[in-house]
């Protein structure tokens, strides 16, 4: 099965990439890695499917060379990856030469294959030593993250073409501190409000360090959902608006306009860190690009009598992925157009993640994933339409290169364009990988 697009349908400098994240693929038992809050979260029964963790993952620590060959041979331009904070600083504060050596080899390997390296500094692996001090709820986290940034950039920054500070602040803050779905698994509005702010302060401090070091092409990666009311009832419209405020407008508003959306801030104000207003100028300092991660739309319903935010997501009628996420490419078009109109103007945008968990056949042989091919095709089509309508989208990266550790879903959900047999660690390119390889070939 082939895509309905090729590279030639995009501007000549448009970049296609494949993305991964350290905790999801490397294997924390390889090399010297400190404990992270994901290790301890996963150790509590009920938090993660089958209580699985990142100890082995895809053993990318030893197999990175072959994995990078796959990115190159798939005809991708960019490899998006992250560094693991507890590998670089096992106790959260002290730099490990062994950890940096690993990323040094990896950086060289990316460049040696003619790929453009796109680094994400934080993709969710907060060192336990810092989590013990409150992690994202502690106002010192900005300083801790700045020091970590310095360590990574000082060693591999010279080879990075693009750097993002943080992946998906909504997940780092709200999902992890209010909804309890990700590490550290809190359900605490005060912790959540603090994390919602401190994650952006950390972004700002990290930007300052990188600007001072002369590092170029810096951004942050936000996740967006197309949130809609579950019915025509006005209360459901309010419910969708609240969700949109927490998920989409909070971060885009702070970064673009230096202000949190008033409707959400008014509910969170009693829990916000004192003097948070003083940080807004730094938070809205210039970035060079914005990363957009998009997967699905969500439908929201008002729940009478429930404490704020009195809404819940309800299932919709569209076809769904194996994770029960509705497939809605129009939402990606809408997000890209809205960003340009309401938030980021002509700032370059990269779709840094998009993809689906599929019901791919078993653990052997060539893997056929026509549903994933159709998903990518439709979403790349939405990007094409957005570009035609004036959105400044400069790249599209598939999530993910490999089947990997899907957080609270353990290894149960497979997002890869390359199948991983977790018993043998054999990699098998799926149909979607072949489709990219063909569409992206340079004639
Ligand atoms: O696997 C994750 C990734 O780590 C962050 N963005 C969403 C993906 C799919 O859930």
Short mmCIF file of N, CA, C and O in Angstrom, two decimals, residues 15 78-81 116-121 153 156-165 210 215-220 288-289 350 352 397:
data_model
loop_
_atom_site.label_atom_id
_atom_site.label_comp_id
_atom_site.label_asym_id
_atom_site.label_seq_id
_atom_site.Cartn_x
_atom_site.Cartn_y
_atom_site.Cartn_z
N UNK A 15 10.83 19.06 5.66
CA UNK A 15 11.57 17.91 6.21
C UNK A 15 10.62 16.82 6.71
O UNK A 15 9.64 17.11 7.41
N UNK A 78 15.16 13.75 8.99
CA UNK A 78 15.41 14.15 10.37
C UNK A 78 15.23 12.95 11.30
O UNK A 78 14.31 12.14 11.11
N UNK A 79 16.07 12.86 12.31
CA UNK A 79 15.83 11.93 13.40
C UNK A 79 15.58 12.74 14.66
O UNK A 79 16.44 13.49 15.12
N UNK A 80 14.36 12.62 15.19
CA UNK A 80 14.01 13.31 16.44
C UNK A 80 14.16 12.31 17.59
O UNK A 80 13.56 11.23 17.56
N UNK A 81 14.95 12.69 18.59
CA UNK A 81 15.22 11.80 19.72
C UNK A 81 15.31 12.64 20.98
O UNK A 81 15.33 13.87 20.92
N UNK A 116 19.51 14.78 9.90
CA UNK A 116 19.51 16.02 10.66
C UNK A 116 19.03 15.72 12.08
O UNK A 116 17.91 15.24 12.27
N UNK A 117 19.86 15.98 13.10
CA UNK A 117 19.47 15.63 14.47
C UNK A 117 18.55 16.69 15.09
O UNK A 117 18.85 17.87 15.07
N UNK A 118 17.44 16.23 15.64
CA UNK A 118 16.50 17.12 16.33
C UNK A 118 16.33 16.58 17.75
O UNK A 118 15.74 15.52 17.96
N UNK A 119 16.88 17.31 18.70
CA UNK A 119 16.95 16.84 20.09
C UNK A 119 15.80 17.39 20.92
O UNK A 119 15.46 18.57 20.81
N UNK A 120 15.22 16.54 21.75
CA UNK A 120 14.29 16.99 22.79
C UNK A 120 14.95 16.73 24.13
O UNK A 120 15.37 15.60 24.42
N UNK A 121 15.04 17.76 24.95
CA UNK A 121 15.78 17.62 26.22
C UNK A 121 14.98 16.87 27.28
O UNK A 121 15.55 16.15 28.10
N UNK A 153 23.84 20.27 26.17
CA UNK A 153 24.20 21.14 25.05
C UNK A 153 25.72 21.34 24.98
O UNK A 153 26.31 21.38 23.89
N UNK A 156 26.80 17.89 23.19
CA UNK A 156 26.36 17.48 21.83
C UNK A 156 25.69 18.60 21.04
O UNK A 156 25.30 18.40 19.89
N UNK A 157 25.58 19.78 21.65
CA UNK A 157 24.89 20.88 20.97
C UNK A 157 25.49 21.23 19.62
O UNK A 157 24.79 21.63 18.69
N UNK A 158 26.81 21.05 19.49
CA UNK A 158 27.48 21.42 18.23
C UNK A 158 26.96 20.63 17.04
O UNK A 158 27.08 21.06 15.91
N UNK A 159 26.36 19.45 17.29
CA UNK A 159 25.88 18.64 16.16
C UNK A 159 24.36 18.70 15.99
O UNK A 159 23.81 18.11 15.07
N UNK A 160 23.66 19.41 16.88
CA UNK A 160 22.20 19.44 16.80
C UNK A 160 21.71 20.53 15.84
O UNK A 160 22.12 21.67 15.93
N UNK A 161 20.82 20.16 14.94
CA UNK A 161 20.24 21.15 14.02
C UNK A 161 19.04 21.85 14.65
O UNK A 161 18.67 22.95 14.25
N UNK A 162 18.38 21.18 15.58
CA UNK A 162 17.21 21.76 16.24
C UNK A 162 17.15 21.19 17.66
O UNK A 162 17.52 20.03 17.87
N UNK A 163 16.72 22.01 18.59
CA UNK A 163 16.56 21.53 19.98
C UNK A 163 15.23 22.00 20.52
O UNK A 163 14.88 23.19 20.41
N UNK A 164 14.48 21.07 21.11
CA UNK A 164 13.26 21.41 21.83
C UNK A 164 13.55 21.25 23.32
O UNK A 164 14.25 20.32 23.72
N UNK A 165 13.01 22.14 24.12
CA UNK A 165 13.21 22.03 25.55
C UNK A 165 12.42 20.86 26.13
O UNK A 165 12.98 19.96 26.74
N UNK A 210 20.61 28.03 26.52
CA UNK A 210 20.99 27.70 25.14
C UNK A 210 21.28 28.95 24.32
O UNK A 210 22.21 28.97 23.51
N UNK A 215 23.42 28.36 20.94
CA UNK A 215 22.73 27.25 20.28
C UNK A 215 21.62 27.81 19.39
O UNK A 215 20.90 28.72 19.78
N UNK A 216 21.46 27.24 18.19
CA UNK A 216 20.50 27.79 17.23
C UNK A 216 19.27 26.88 17.07
O UNK A 216 19.32 25.71 17.38
N UNK A 217 18.24 27.49 16.56
CA UNK A 217 17.02 26.75 16.14
C UNK A 217 16.35 26.03 17.31
O UNK A 217 16.29 24.81 17.36
N UNK A 218 15.82 26.82 18.22
CA UNK A 218 15.29 26.30 19.48
C UNK A 218 13.76 26.40 19.53
O UNK A 218 13.18 27.39 19.07
N UNK A 219 13.14 25.41 20.13
CA UNK A 219 11.68 25.42 20.22
C UNK A 219 11.18 24.61 21.40
O UNK A 219 11.94 24.23 22.30
N UNK A 220 9.90 24.36 21.39
CA UNK A 220 9.25 23.53 22.40
C UNK A 220 8.17 22.73 21.67
O UNK A 220 7.68 23.18 20.62
N UNK A 288 12.22 29.74 18.01
CA UNK A 288 12.48 29.75 16.57
C UNK A 288 11.49 28.87 15.81
O UNK A 288 11.35 28.98 14.59
N UNK A 289 10.86 27.96 16.53
CA UNK A 289 9.86 27.10 15.91
C UNK A 289 9.01 26.47 17.01
O UNK A 289 9.42 26.43 18.18
N UNK A 350 6.60 22.63 13.11
CA UNK A 350 6.92 21.25 12.71
C UNK A 350 5.89 20.34 13.37
O UNK A 350 5.67 20.47 14.58
N UNK A 352 5.77 17.44 15.01
CA UNK A 352 6.87 16.64 15.57
C UNK A 352 6.43 15.22 15.95
O UNK A 352 7.28 14.37 16.20
N UNK A 397 6.97 14.69 11.22
CA UNK A 397 7.72 13.55 11.75
C UNK A 397 6.75 12.46 12.21
O UNK A 397 5.81 12.73 12.96
#
